[in-house]
JSON list of C-alpha atoms in Angstrom, two decimals:
[
{"chain": "A", "resi": 122, "resn": "ASP", "atom": "CA", "xyz": [101.92, 177.67, 125.28]},
{"chain": "A", "resi": 123, "resn": "GLY", "atom": "CA", "xyz": [104.59, 177.99, 122.63]},
{"chain": "A", "resi": 124, "resn": "GLY", "atom": "CA", "xyz": [103.58, 179.02, 119.17]},
{"chain": "A", "resi": 125, "resn": "ILE", "atom": "CA", "xyz": [103.43, 181.58, 116.41]},
{"chain": "A", "resi": 126, "resn": "THR", "atom": "CA", "xyz": [101.06, 184.52, 116.41]},
{"chain": "A", "resi": 127, "resn": "GLN", "atom": "CA", "xyz": [100.15, 186.67, 113.44]},
{"chain": "A", "resi": 128, "resn": "SER", "atom": "CA", "xyz": [98.25, 189.91, 113.49]},
{"chain": "A", "resi": 129, "resn": "PRO", "atom": "CA", "xyz": [95.94, 191.15, 112.33]},
{"chain": "A", "resi": 130, "resn": "LYS", "atom": "CA", "xyz": [93.80, 188.24, 111.17]},
{"chain": "A", "resi": 131, "resn": "TYR", "atom": "CA", "xyz": [92.18, 190.41, 108.49]},
{"chain": "A", "resi": 132, "resn": "LEU", "atom": "CA", "xyz": [93.71, 193.48, 106.89]},
{"chain": "A", "resi": 133, "resn": "PHE", "atom": "CA", "xyz": [92.34, 195.82, 104.29]},
{"chain": "A", "resi": 134, "resn": "ARG", "atom": "CA", "xyz": [94.56, 198.07, 102.25]},
{"chain": "A", "resi": 135, "resn": "LYS", "atom": "CA", "xyz": [93.85, 200.85, 99.84]},
{"chain": "A", "resi": 136, "resn": "GLU", "atom": "CA", "xyz": [95.86, 200.95, 96.66]},
{"chain": "A", "resi": 137, "resn": "GLY", "atom": "CA", "xyz": [99.11, 202.87, 97.11]},
{"chain": "A", "resi": 138, "resn": "GLN", "atom": "CA", "xyz": [99.42, 202.09, 100.80]},
{"chain": "A", "resi": 139, "resn": "ASN", "atom": "CA", "xyz": [102.11, 200.10, 102.55]},
{"chain": "A", "resi": 140, "resn": "VAL", "atom": "CA", "xyz": [100.94, 197.71, 105.25]},
{"chain": "A", "resi": 141, "resn": "THR", "atom": "CA", "xyz": [102.88, 195.64, 107.78]},
{"chain": "A", "resi": 142, "resn": "LEU", "atom": "CA", "xyz": [101.94, 192.16, 108.90]},
{"chain": "A", "resi": 143, "resn": "SER", "atom": "CA", "xyz": [103.15, 191.05, 112.29]},
{"chain": "A", "resi": 144, "resn": "CYS", "atom": "CA", "xyz": [104.65, 187.66, 113.13]},
{"chain": "A", "resi": 145, "resn": "GLU", "atom": "CA", "xyz": [105.88, 186.68, 116.59]},
{"chain": "A", "resi": 146, "resn": "GLN", "atom": "CA", "xyz": [107.12, 183.32, 117.84]},
{"chain": "A", "resi": 147, "resn": "ASN", "atom": "CA", "xyz": [108.05, 182.07, 121.29]},
{"chain": "A", "resi": 148, "resn": "LEU", "atom": "CA", "xyz": [109.42, 178.71, 120.16]},
{"chain": "A", "resi": 149, "resn": "ASN", "atom": "CA", "xyz": [113.02, 179.93, 120.36]},
{"chain": "A", "resi": 150, "resn": "HIS", "atom": "CA", "xyz": [113.42, 179.13, 116.66]},
{"chain": "A", "resi": 151, "resn": "ASP", "atom": "CA", "xyz": [116.25, 180.70, 114.73]},
{"chain": "A", "resi": 152, "resn": "ALA", "atom": "CA", "xyz": [114.68, 180.48, 111.26]},
{"chain": "A", "resi": 153, "resn": "MET", "atom": "CA", "xyz": [111.54, 182.28, 110.19]},
{"chain": "A", "resi": 154, "resn": "TYR", "atom": "CA", "xyz": [109.66, 182.42, 106.89]},
{"chain": "A", "resi": 155, "resn": "TRP", "atom": "CA", "xyz": [106.92, 184.29, 105.08]},
{"chain": "A", "resi": 156, "resn": "TYR", "atom": "CA", "xyz": [104.73, 182.54, 102.53]},
{"chain": "A", "resi": 157, "resn": "ARG", "atom": "CA", "xyz": [101.94, 183.71, 100.28]},
{"chain": "A", "resi": 158, "resn": "GLN", "atom": "CA", "xyz": [98.99, 181.43, 99.58]},
{"chain": "A", "resi": 159, "resn": "ASP", "atom": "CA", "xyz": [96.57, 181.95, 96.71]},
{"chain": "A", "resi": 160, "resn": "PRO", "atom": "CA", "xyz": [93.52, 179.76, 95.98]},
{"chain": "A", "resi": 161, "resn": "GLY", "atom": "CA", "xyz": [94.43, 176.54, 94.21]},
{"chain": "A", "resi": 162, "resn": "GLN", "atom": "CA", "xyz": [98.12, 177.10, 94.63]},
{"chain": "A", "resi": 163, "resn": "GLY", "atom": "CA", "xyz": [100.66, 175.85, 97.07]},
{"chain": "A", "resi": 164, "resn": "LEU", "atom": "CA", "xyz": [102.62, 178.11, 99.33]},
{"chain": "A", "resi": 165, "resn": "ARG", "atom": "CA", "xyz": [105.17, 180.39, 97.74]},
{"chain": "A", "resi": 166, "resn": "LEU", "atom": "CA", "xyz": [108.14, 181.67, 99.70]},
{"chain": "A", "resi": 167, "resn": "ILE", "atom": "CA", "xyz": [108.49, 185.44, 99.98]},
{"chain": "A", "resi": 168, "resn": "TYR", "atom": "CA", "xyz": [111.39, 185.87, 102.42]},
{"chain": "A", "resi": 169, "resn": "TYR", "atom": "CA", "xyz": [113.20, 183.83, 105.01]},
{"chain": "A", "resi": 170, "resn": "SER", "atom": "CA", "xyz": [115.60, 184.59, 107.82]},
{"chain": "A", "resi": 171, "resn": "GLN", "atom": "CA", "xyz": [118.13, 182.23, 109.35]},
{"chain": "A", "resi": 172, "resn": "ILE", "atom": "CA", "xyz": [119.25, 184.49, 112.14]},
{"chain": "A", "resi": 173, "resn": "VAL", "atom": "CA", "xyz": [118.72, 187.93, 113.59]},
{"chain": "A", "resi": 174, "resn": "ASN", "atom": "CA", "xyz": [119.72, 190.79, 111.27]},
{"chain": "A", "resi": 175, "resn": "ASP", "atom": "CA", "xyz": [119.90, 188.51, 108.26]},
{"chain": "A", "resi": 176, "resn": "PHE", "atom": "CA", "xyz": [117.25, 187.61, 105.69]},
{"chain": "A", "resi": 177, "resn": "GLN", "atom": "CA", "xyz": [117.11, 186.28, 102.15]},
{"chain": "A", "resi": 178, "resn": "LYS", "atom": "CA", "xyz": [114.71, 186.70, 99.26]},
{"chain": "A", "resi": 179, "resn": "GLY", "atom": "CA", "xyz": [112.50, 183.81, 98.35]},
{"chain": "A", "resi": 180, "resn": "ASP", "atom": "CA", "xyz": [110.78, 183.10, 95.05]},
{"chain": "A", "resi": 181, "resn": "ILE", "atom": "CA", "xyz": [108.41, 186.08, 95.02]},
{"chain": "A", "resi": 182, "resn": "ALA", "atom": "CA", "xyz": [110.10, 188.86, 97.01]},
{"chain": "A", "resi": 183, "resn": "GLU", "atom": "CA", "xyz": [109.28, 191.74, 94.66]},
{"chain": "A", "resi": 184, "resn": "GLY", "atom": "CA", "xyz": [107.03, 194.30, 96.33]},
{"chain": "A", "resi": 185, "resn": "TYR", "atom": "CA", "xyz": [107.71, 192.98, 99.82]},
{"chain": "A", "resi": 186, "resn": "SER", "atom": "CA", "xyz": [110.21, 193.85, 102.55]},
{"chain": "A", "resi": 187, "resn": "VAL", "atom": "CA", "xyz": [111.11, 192.34, 105.92]},
{"chain": "A", "resi": 188, "resn": "SER", "atom": "CA", "xyz": [113.22, 192.99, 108.98]},
{"chain": "A", "resi": 189, "resn": "ARG", "atom": "CA", "xyz": [114.61, 190.72, 111.69]},
{"chain": "A", "resi": 190, "resn": "GLU", "atom": "CA", "xyz": [115.72, 192.86, 114.59]},
{"chain": "A", "resi": 191, "resn": "LYS", "atom": "CA", "xyz": [114.72, 190.33, 117.23]},
{"chain": "A", "resi": 192, "resn": "LYS", "atom": "CA", "xyz": [114.77, 186.55, 117.23]},
{"chain": "A", "resi": 193, "resn": "GLU", "atom": "CA", "xyz": [111.08, 186.43, 118.08]},
{"chain": "A", "resi": 194, "resn": "SER", "atom": "CA", "xyz": [109.81, 188.83, 115.43]},
{"chain": "A", "resi": 195, "resn": "PHE", "atom": "CA", "xyz": [109.75, 188.83, 111.63]},
{"chain": "A", "resi": 196, "resn": "PRO", "atom": "CA", "xyz": [107.39, 191.51, 110.28]},
{"chain": "A", "resi": 197, "resn": "LEU", "atom": "CA", "xyz": [106.47, 191.64, 106.60]},
{"chain": "A", "resi": 198, "resn": "THR", "atom": "CA", "xyz": [105.70, 194.90, 104.80]},
{"chain": "A", "resi": 199, "resn": "VAL", "atom": "CA", "xyz": [103.61, 194.74, 101.68]},
{"chain": "A", "resi": 200, "resn": "THR", "atom": "CA", "xyz": [104.54, 197.81, 99.69]},
{"chain": "A", "resi": 201, "resn": "SER", "atom": "CA", "xyz": [102.64, 199.68, 97.02]},
{"chain": "A", "resi": 202, "resn": "ALA", "atom": "CA", "xyz": [104.99, 198.10, 94.50]},
{"chain": "A", "resi": 203, "resn": "GLN", "atom": "CA", "xyz": [103.25, 194.76, 94.99]},
{"chain": "A", "resi": 204, "resn": "LYS", "atom": "CA", "xyz": [100.71, 194.82, 92.20]},
{"chain": "A", "resi": 205, "resn": "ASN", "atom": "CA", "xyz": [98.47, 192.01, 93.35]},
{"chain": "A", "resi": 206, "resn": "PRO", "atom": "CA", "xyz": [98.74, 191.77, 97.13]},
{"chain": "A", "resi": 207, "resn": "THR", "atom": "CA", "xyz": [95.36, 190.26, 97.90]},
{"chain": "A", "resi": 208, "resn": "ALA", "atom": "CA", "xyz": [96.20, 186.86, 99.38]},
{"chain": "A", "resi": 209, "resn": "PHE", "atom": "CA", "xyz": [96.55, 184.82, 102.55]},
{"chain": "A", "resi": 210, "resn": "TYR", "atom": "CA", "xyz": [99.92, 185.32, 104.22]},
{"chain": "A", "resi": 211, "resn": "LEU", "atom": "CA", "xyz": [101.48, 182.68, 106.43]},
{"chain": "A", "resi": 212, "resn": "CYS", "atom": "CA", "xyz": [104.43, 183.04, 108.75]},
{"chain": "A", "resi": 213, "resn": "ALA", "atom": "CA", "xyz": [106.42, 180.00, 109.83]},
{"chain": "A", "resi": 214, "resn": "SER", "atom": "CA", "xyz": [109.46, 179.14, 111.90]},
{"chain": "A", "resi": 215, "resn": "SER", "atom": "CA", "xyz": [111.84, 176.25, 112.34]},
{"chain": "A", "resi": 216, "resn": "ILE", "atom": "CA", "xyz": [114.85, 175.30, 114.41]},
{"chain": "A", "resi": 217, "resn": "ALA", "atom": "CA", "xyz": [118.15, 175.64, 112.64]},
{"chain": "A", "resi": 218, "resn": "SER", "atom": "CA", "xyz": [119.52, 172.16, 112.08]},
{"chain": "A", "resi": 219, "resn": "SER", "atom": "CA", "xyz": [120.46, 170.50, 108.83]},
{"chain": "A", "resi": 220, "resn": "ARG", "atom": "CA", "xyz": [117.30, 168.44, 108.54]},
{"chain": "A", "resi": 221, "resn": "SER", "atom": "CA", "xyz": [114.94, 170.41, 110.71]},
{"chain": "A", "resi": 222, "resn": "TYR", "atom": "CA", "xyz": [115.28, 173.43, 108.55]},
{"chain": "A", "resi": 223, "resn": "ASN", "atom": "CA", "xyz": [112.38, 172.09, 106.62]},
{"chain": "A", "resi": 224, "resn": "GLU", "atom": "CA", "xyz": [110.05, 171.09, 109.46]},
{"chain": "A", "resi": 225, "resn": "GLN", "atom": "CA", "xyz": [108.16, 174.29, 109.84]},
{"chain": "A", "resi": 226, "resn": "PHE", "atom": "CA", "xyz": [105.60, 175.49, 112.33]},
{"chain": "A", "resi": 227, "resn": "PHE", "atom": "CA", "xyz": [102.97, 177.85, 111.02]},
{"chain": "A", "resi": 228, "resn": "GLY", "atom": "CA", "xyz": [101.03, 180.76, 112.39]},
{"chain": "A", "resi": 229, "resn": "PRO", "atom": "CA", "xyz": [97.26, 181.18, 111.81]},
{"chain": "A", "resi": 230, "resn": "GLY", "atom": "CA", "xyz": [97.72, 183.56, 108.87]},
{"chain": "A", "resi": 231, "resn": "THR", "atom": "CA", "xyz": [96.67, 187.06, 107.85]},
{"chain": "A", "resi": 232, "resn": "ARG", "atom": "CA", "xyz": [94.21, 187.63, 105.04]},
{"chain": "A", "resi": 233, "resn": "LEU", "atom": "CA", "xyz": [95.06, 190.82, 103.16]},
{"chain": "A", "resi": 234, "resn": "THR", "atom": "CA", "xyz": [92.53, 192.41, 100.86]},
{"chain": "A", "resi": 235, "resn": "VAL", "atom": "CA", "xyz": [93.16, 195.40, 98.62]},
{"chain": "A", "resi": 236, "resn": "LEU", "atom": "CA", "xyz": [90.16, 197.67, 98.27]},
{"chain": "B", "resi": 242, "resn": "ALA", "atom": "CA", "xyz": [113.24, 171.17, 88.08]},
{"chain": "B", "resi": 243, "resn": "GLN", "atom": "CA", "xyz": [111.99, 170.14, 91.48]},
{"chain": "B", "resi": 244, "resn": "SER", "atom": "CA", "xyz": [108.25, 169.86, 91.81]},
{"chain": "B", "resi": 245, "resn": "VAL", "atom": "CA", "xyz": [105.47, 168.39, 93.92]},
{"chain": "B", "resi": 246, "resn": "THR", "atom": "CA", "xyz": [102.29, 167.13, 92.32]},
{"chain": "B", "resi": 247, "resn": "GLN", "atom": "CA", "xyz": [99.04, 166.40, 94.09]},
{"chain": "B", "resi": 248, "resn": "PRO", "atom": "CA", "xyz": [96.92, 165.05, 91.26]},
{"chain": "B", "resi": 249, "resn": "ASP", "atom": "CA", "xyz": [93.56, 165.41, 93.01]},
{"chain": "B", "resi": 250, "resn": "ILE", "atom": "CA", "xyz": [92.28, 168.94, 93.53]},
{"chain": "B", "resi": 251, "resn": "HIS", "atom": "CA", "xyz": [89.49, 167.61, 95.71]},
{"chain": "B", "resi": 252, "resn": "ILE", "atom": "CA", "xyz": [88.28, 164.27, 97.01]},
{"chain": "B", "resi": 253, "resn": "THR", "atom": "CA", "xyz": [85.00, 163.30, 98.63]},
{"chain": "B", "resi": 254, "resn": "VAL", "atom": "CA", "xyz": [84.77, 160.27, 100.92]},
{"chain": "B", "resi": 255, "resn": "SER", "atom": "CA", "xyz": [82.08, 158.96, 103.17]},
{"chain": "B", "resi": 256, "resn": "GLU", "atom": "CA", "xyz": [82.59, 159.10, 106.90]},
{"chain": "B", "resi": 257, "resn": "GLY", "atom": "CA", "xyz": [84.13, 155.82, 108.04]},
{"chain": "B", "resi": 258, "resn": "ALA", "atom": "CA", "xyz": [85.61, 155.04, 104.65]},
{"chain": "B", "resi": 259, "resn": "SER", "atom": "CA", "xyz": [89.32, 154.78, 103.96]},
{"chain": "B", "resi": 260, "resn": "LEU", "atom": "CA", "xyz": [91.29, 157.62, 102.45]},
{"chain": "B", "resi": 261, "resn": "GLU", "atom": "CA", "xyz": [94.35, 157.90, 100.27]},
{"chain": "B", "resi": 262, "resn": "LEU", "atom": "CA", "xyz": [95.74, 161.22, 99.07]},
{"chain": "B", "resi": 263, "resn": "ARG", "atom": "CA", "xyz": [98.38, 161.07, 96.39]},
{"chain": "B", "resi": 264, "resn": "CYS", "atom": "CA", "xyz": [101.64, 162.95, 96.22]},
{"chain": "B", "resi": 265, "resn": "ASN", "atom": "CA", "xyz": [104.41, 162.65, 93.65]},
{"chain": "B", "resi": 266, "resn": "TYR", "atom": "CA", "xyz": [107.61, 164.60, 93.64]},
{"chain": "B", "resi": 267, "resn": "SER", "atom": "CA", "xyz": [110.46, 165.30, 91.29]},
{"chain": "B", "resi": 268, "resn": "TYR", "atom": "CA", "xyz": [113.85, 165.62, 92.95]},
{"chain": "B", "resi": 269, "resn": "GLY", "atom": "CA", "xyz": [117.22, 164.10, 92.25]},
{"chain": "B", "resi": 270, "resn": "ALA", "atom": "CA", "xyz": [118.16, 163.13, 95.78]},
{"chain": "B", "resi": 271, "resn": "THR", "atom": "CA", "xyz": [116.25, 161.63, 98.68]},
{"chain": "B", "resi": 272, "resn": "PRO", "atom": "CA", "xyz": [114.07, 164.43, 99.92]},
{"chain": "B", "resi": 273, "resn": "TYR", "atom": "CA", "xyz": [112.61, 165.28, 103.25]},
{"chain": "B", "resi": 274, "resn": "LEU", "atom": "CA", "xyz": [108.87, 164.66, 102.92]},
{"chain": "B", "resi": 275, "resn": "PHE", "atom": "CA", "xyz": [105.99, 166.18, 104.83]},
{"chain": "B", "resi": 276, "resn": "TRP", "atom": "CA", "xyz": [102.22, 166.22, 104.95]},
{"chain": "B", "resi": 277, "resn": "TYR", "atom": "CA", "xyz": [100.46, 169.24, 106.40]},
{"chain": "B", "resi": 278, "resn": "VAL", "atom": "CA", "xyz": [96.77, 169.88, 107.03]},
{"chain": "B", "resi": 279, "resn": "GLN", "atom": "CA", "xyz": [95.01, 173.24, 106.85]},
{"chain": "B", "resi": 280, "resn": "SER", "atom": "CA", "xyz": [91.54, 174.01, 108.15]},
{"chain": "B", "resi": 281, "resn": "PRO", "atom": "CA", "xyz": [89.76, 176.94, 106.46]},
{"chain": "B", "resi": 282, "resn": "GLY", "atom": "CA", "xyz": [91.30, 180.28, 107.36]},
{"chain": "B", "resi": 283, "resn": "GLN", "atom": "CA", "xyz": [93.97, 178.67, 109.50]},
{"chain": "B", "resi": 284, "resn": "GLY", "atom": "CA", "xyz": [97.67, 177.93, 109.31]},
{"chain": "B", "resi": 285, "resn": "LEU", "atom": "CA", "xyz": [99.20, 174.60, 108.43]},
{"chain": "B", "resi": 286, "resn": "GLN", "atom": "CA", "xyz": [99.68, 171.81, 110.95]},
{"chain": "B", "resi": 287, "resn": "LEU", "atom": "CA", "xyz": [102.27, 169.10, 110.46]},
{"chain": "B", "resi": 288, "resn": "LEU", "atom": "CA", "xyz": [100.69, 165.64, 110.19]},
{"chain": "B", "resi": 289, "resn": "LEU", "atom": "CA", "xyz": [103.82, 163.57, 109.63]},
{"chain": "B", "resi": 290, "resn": "LYS", "atom": "CA", "xyz": [107.28, 163.62, 108.17]},
{"chain": "B", "resi": 291, "resn": "TYR", "atom": "CA", "xyz": [109.81, 161.31, 106.55]},
{"chain": "B", "resi": 292, "resn": "PHE", "atom": "CA", "xyz": [113.54, 161.87, 106.78]},
{"chain": "B", "resi": 293, "resn": "SER", "atom": "CA", "xyz": [115.01, 158.38, 106.48]},
{"chain": "B", "resi": 294, "resn": "GLY", "atom": "CA", "xyz": [114.61, 154.80, 107.69]},
{"chain": "B", "resi": 295, "resn": "ASP", "atom": "CA", "xyz": [111.28, 153.02, 107.79]},
{"chain": "B", "resi": 296, "resn": "THR", "atom": "CA", "xyz": [109.32, 154.05, 104.72]},
{"chain": "B", "resi": 297, "resn": "LEU", "atom": "CA", "xyz": [105.96, 153.80, 106.51]},
{"chain": "B", "resi": 298, "resn": "VAL", "atom": "CA", "xyz": [105.56, 156.69, 108.88]},
{"chain": "B", "resi": 299, "resn": "GLN", "atom": "CA", "xyz": [102.87, 157.29, 111.42]},
{"chain": "B", "resi": 300, "resn": "GLY", "atom": "CA", "xyz": [101.51, 160.71, 112.17]},
{"chain": "B", "resi": 301, "resn": "ILE", "atom": "CA", "xyz": [98.95, 162.45, 114.29]},
{"chain": "B", "resi": 302, "resn": "LYS", "atom": "CA", "xyz": [95.18, 161.98, 114.05]},
{"chain": "B", "resi": 303, "resn": "GLY", "atom": "CA", "xyz": [95.54, 158.39, 112.80]},
{"chain": "B", "resi": 304, "resn": "PHE", "atom": "CA", "xyz": [97.26, 159.29, 109.53]},
{"chain": "B", "resi": 305, "resn": "GLU", "atom": "CA", "xyz": [100.12, 157.39, 107.96]},
{"chain": "B", "resi": 306, "resn": "ALA", "atom": "CA", "xyz": [102.15, 157.80, 104.79]},
{"chain": "B", "resi": 307, "resn": "GLU", "atom": "CA", "xyz": [104.38, 155.53, 102.76]},
{"chain": "B", "resi": 308, "resn": "PHE", "atom": "CA", "xyz": [107.49, 156.65, 100.92]},
{"chain": "B", "resi": 309, "resn": "LYS", "atom": "CA", "xyz": [108.07, 154.74, 97.69]},
{"chain": "B", "resi": 310, "resn": "ARG", "atom": "CA", "xyz": [111.35, 155.74, 96.13]},
{"chain": "B", "resi": 311, "resn": "SER", "atom": "CA", "xyz": [110.73, 153.81, 92.92]},
{"chain": "B", "resi": 312, "resn": "GLN", "atom": "CA", "xyz": [107.52, 155.72, 92.32]},
{"chain": "B", "resi": 313, "resn": "SER", "atom": "CA", "xyz": [108.69, 159.06, 93.75]},
{"chain": "B", "resi": 314, "resn": "SER", "atom": "CA", "xyz": [105.55, 159.03, 95.84]},
{"chain": "B", "resi": 315, "resn": "PHE", "atom": "CA", "xyz": [104.54, 159.80, 99.39]},
{"chain": "B", "resi": 316, "resn": "ASN", "atom": "CA", "xyz": [100.84, 159.01, 99.67]},
{"chain": "B", "resi": 317, "resn": "LEU", "atom": "CA", "xyz": [98.84, 159.81, 102.76]},
{"chain": "B", "resi": 318, "resn": "ARG", "atom": "CA", "xyz": [96.38, 157.28, 104.14]},
{"chain": "B", "resi": 319, "resn": "LYS", "atom": "CA", "xyz": [93.82, 156.92, 106.88]},
{"chain": "B", "resi": 320, "resn": "PRO", "atom": "CA", "xyz": [91.79, 153.74, 107.45]},
{"chain": "B", "resi": 321, "resn": "SER", "atom": "CA", "xyz": [88.60, 155.45, 108.63]},
{"chain": "B", "resi": 322, "resn": "VAL", "atom": "CA", "xyz": [87.81, 159.08, 107.96]},
{"chain": "B", "resi": 323, "resn": "HIS", "atom": "CA", "xyz": [86.01, 161.26, 110.47]},
{"chain": "B", "resi": 324, "resn": "TRP", "atom": "CA", "xyz": [83.95, 164.35, 109.60]},
{"chain": "B", "resi": 325, "resn": "SER", "atom": "CA", "xyz": [86.55, 166.47, 111.40]},
{"chain": "B", "resi": 326, "resn": "ASP", "atom": "CA", "xyz": [89.16, 165.41, 108.82]},
{"chain": "B", "resi": 327, "resn": "ALA", "atom": "CA", "xyz": [87.56, 167.67, 106.22]},
{"chain": "B", "resi": 328, "resn": "ALA", "atom": "CA", "xyz": [90.30, 170.16, 105.37]},
{"chain": "B", "resi": 329, "resn": "GLU", "atom": "CA", "xyz": [92.97, 170.86, 102.78]},
{"chain": "B", "resi": 330, "resn": "TYR", "atom": "CA", "xyz": [96.04, 168.67, 102.74]},
{"chain": "B", "resi": 331, "resn": "PHE", "atom": "CA", "xyz": [99.43, 169.71, 101.45]},
{"chain": "B", "resi": 332, "resn": "CYS", "atom": "CA", "xyz": [102.33, 167.52, 100.54]},
{"chain": "B", "resi": 333, "resn": "ALA", "atom": "CA", "xyz": [105.73, 169.19, 100.83]},
{"chain": "B", "resi": 334, "resn": "VAL", "atom": "CA", "xyz": [109.25, 168.31, 99.86]},
{"chain": "B", "resi": 335, "resn": "GLY", "atom": "CA", "xyz": [112.26, 169.69, 101.68]},
{"chain": "B", "resi": 336, "resn": "LEU", "atom": "CA", "xyz": [115.24, 170.13, 99.46]},
{"chain": "B", "resi": 337, "resn": "GLY", "atom": "CA", "xyz": [117.72, 170.82, 102.20]},
{"chain": "B", "resi": 338, "resn": "GLY", "atom": "CA", "xyz": [118.65, 174.19, 103.57]},
{"chain": "B", "resi": 339, "resn": "PHE", "atom": "CA", "xyz": [115.65, 176.51, 103.66]},
{"chain": "B", "resi": 340, "resn": "LYS", "atom": "CA", "xyz": [113.88, 175.48, 100.51]},
{"chain": "B", "resi": 341, "resn": "THR", "atom": "CA", "xyz": [110.57, 173.65, 100.75]},
{"chain": "B", "resi": 342, "resn": "ILE", "atom": "CA", "xyz": [108.26, 173.06, 97.84]},
{"chain": "B", "resi": 343, "resn": "PHE", "atom": "CA", "xyz": [104.56, 172.66, 98.54]},
{"chain": "B", "resi": 344, "resn": "GLY", "atom": "CA", "xyz": [102.03, 170.93, 96.37]},
{"chain": "B", "resi": 345, "resn": "ALA", "atom": "CA", "xyz": [98.88, 172.79, 95.33]},
{"chain": "B", "resi": 346, "resn": "GLY", "atom": "CA", "xyz": [96.85, 170.92, 97.91]},
{"chain": "B", "resi": 347, "resn": "THR", "atom": "CA", "xyz": [93.97, 168.44, 97.95]},
{"chain": "B", "resi": 348, "resn": "ARG", "atom": "CA", "xyz": [90.72, 169.49, 99.53]},
{"chain": "B", "resi": 349, "resn": "LEU", "atom": "CA", "xyz": [88.98, 166.67, 101.37]},
{"chain": "B", "resi": 350, "resn": "PHE", "atom": "CA", "xyz": [85.21, 166.64, 101.73]},
{"chain": "B", "resi": 351, "resn": "VAL", "atom": "CA", "xyz": [83.60, 164.14, 104.08]},
{"chain": "B", "resi": 352, "resn": "LYS", "atom": "CA", "xyz": [79.99, 163.17, 103.58]},
{"chain": "B", "resi": 353, "resn": "ALA", "atom": "CA", "xyz": [77.78, 161.70, 106.26]}
]
């Protein structure tokens, strides 16, 4: 079955720690995205990547970092510089065409809690 | 500025009743329009999408949506709601390229 996997499902972080959220897709999609979801808010874009070894900041990139060394993988690191990291994080992917850029397929999410 | 508004934070309908979830957007050009559904603690699943052509689009799970350019709306409808439809629904607007704006969501409760 093709899809997007995220791990772990739940993650707890102590203040001052960096943590990395995993996202893997086997849909052969070129574009991948990271979103943050907070209660009562829509999704906010953290980073996106159009192609391997390239990524761009989204609307709320401060305190986060990403890498795209393989087409299938787009890990997100939440650094200690992110002051309020407790949230639900969603990874998504899409094929790279002019209209399908925006039709995204989502993973099941990772809930990060800062202790 | 581009925006997506879902005016209803939550809606409660009886099982078997009809449903309409509202979505209004602000964007200068014809957007790409989407409805997604999210079950608690899960990712988003695409219900339907509008790119061009017929303004009434059919989606999965018996949902449909109508694009009304004059009203900048893309409301989601279902003629008969099932208890399994209880979830949060997000309207989204694609602006071209990699930018998608999501509404804040409408949580649907279904009562027996």
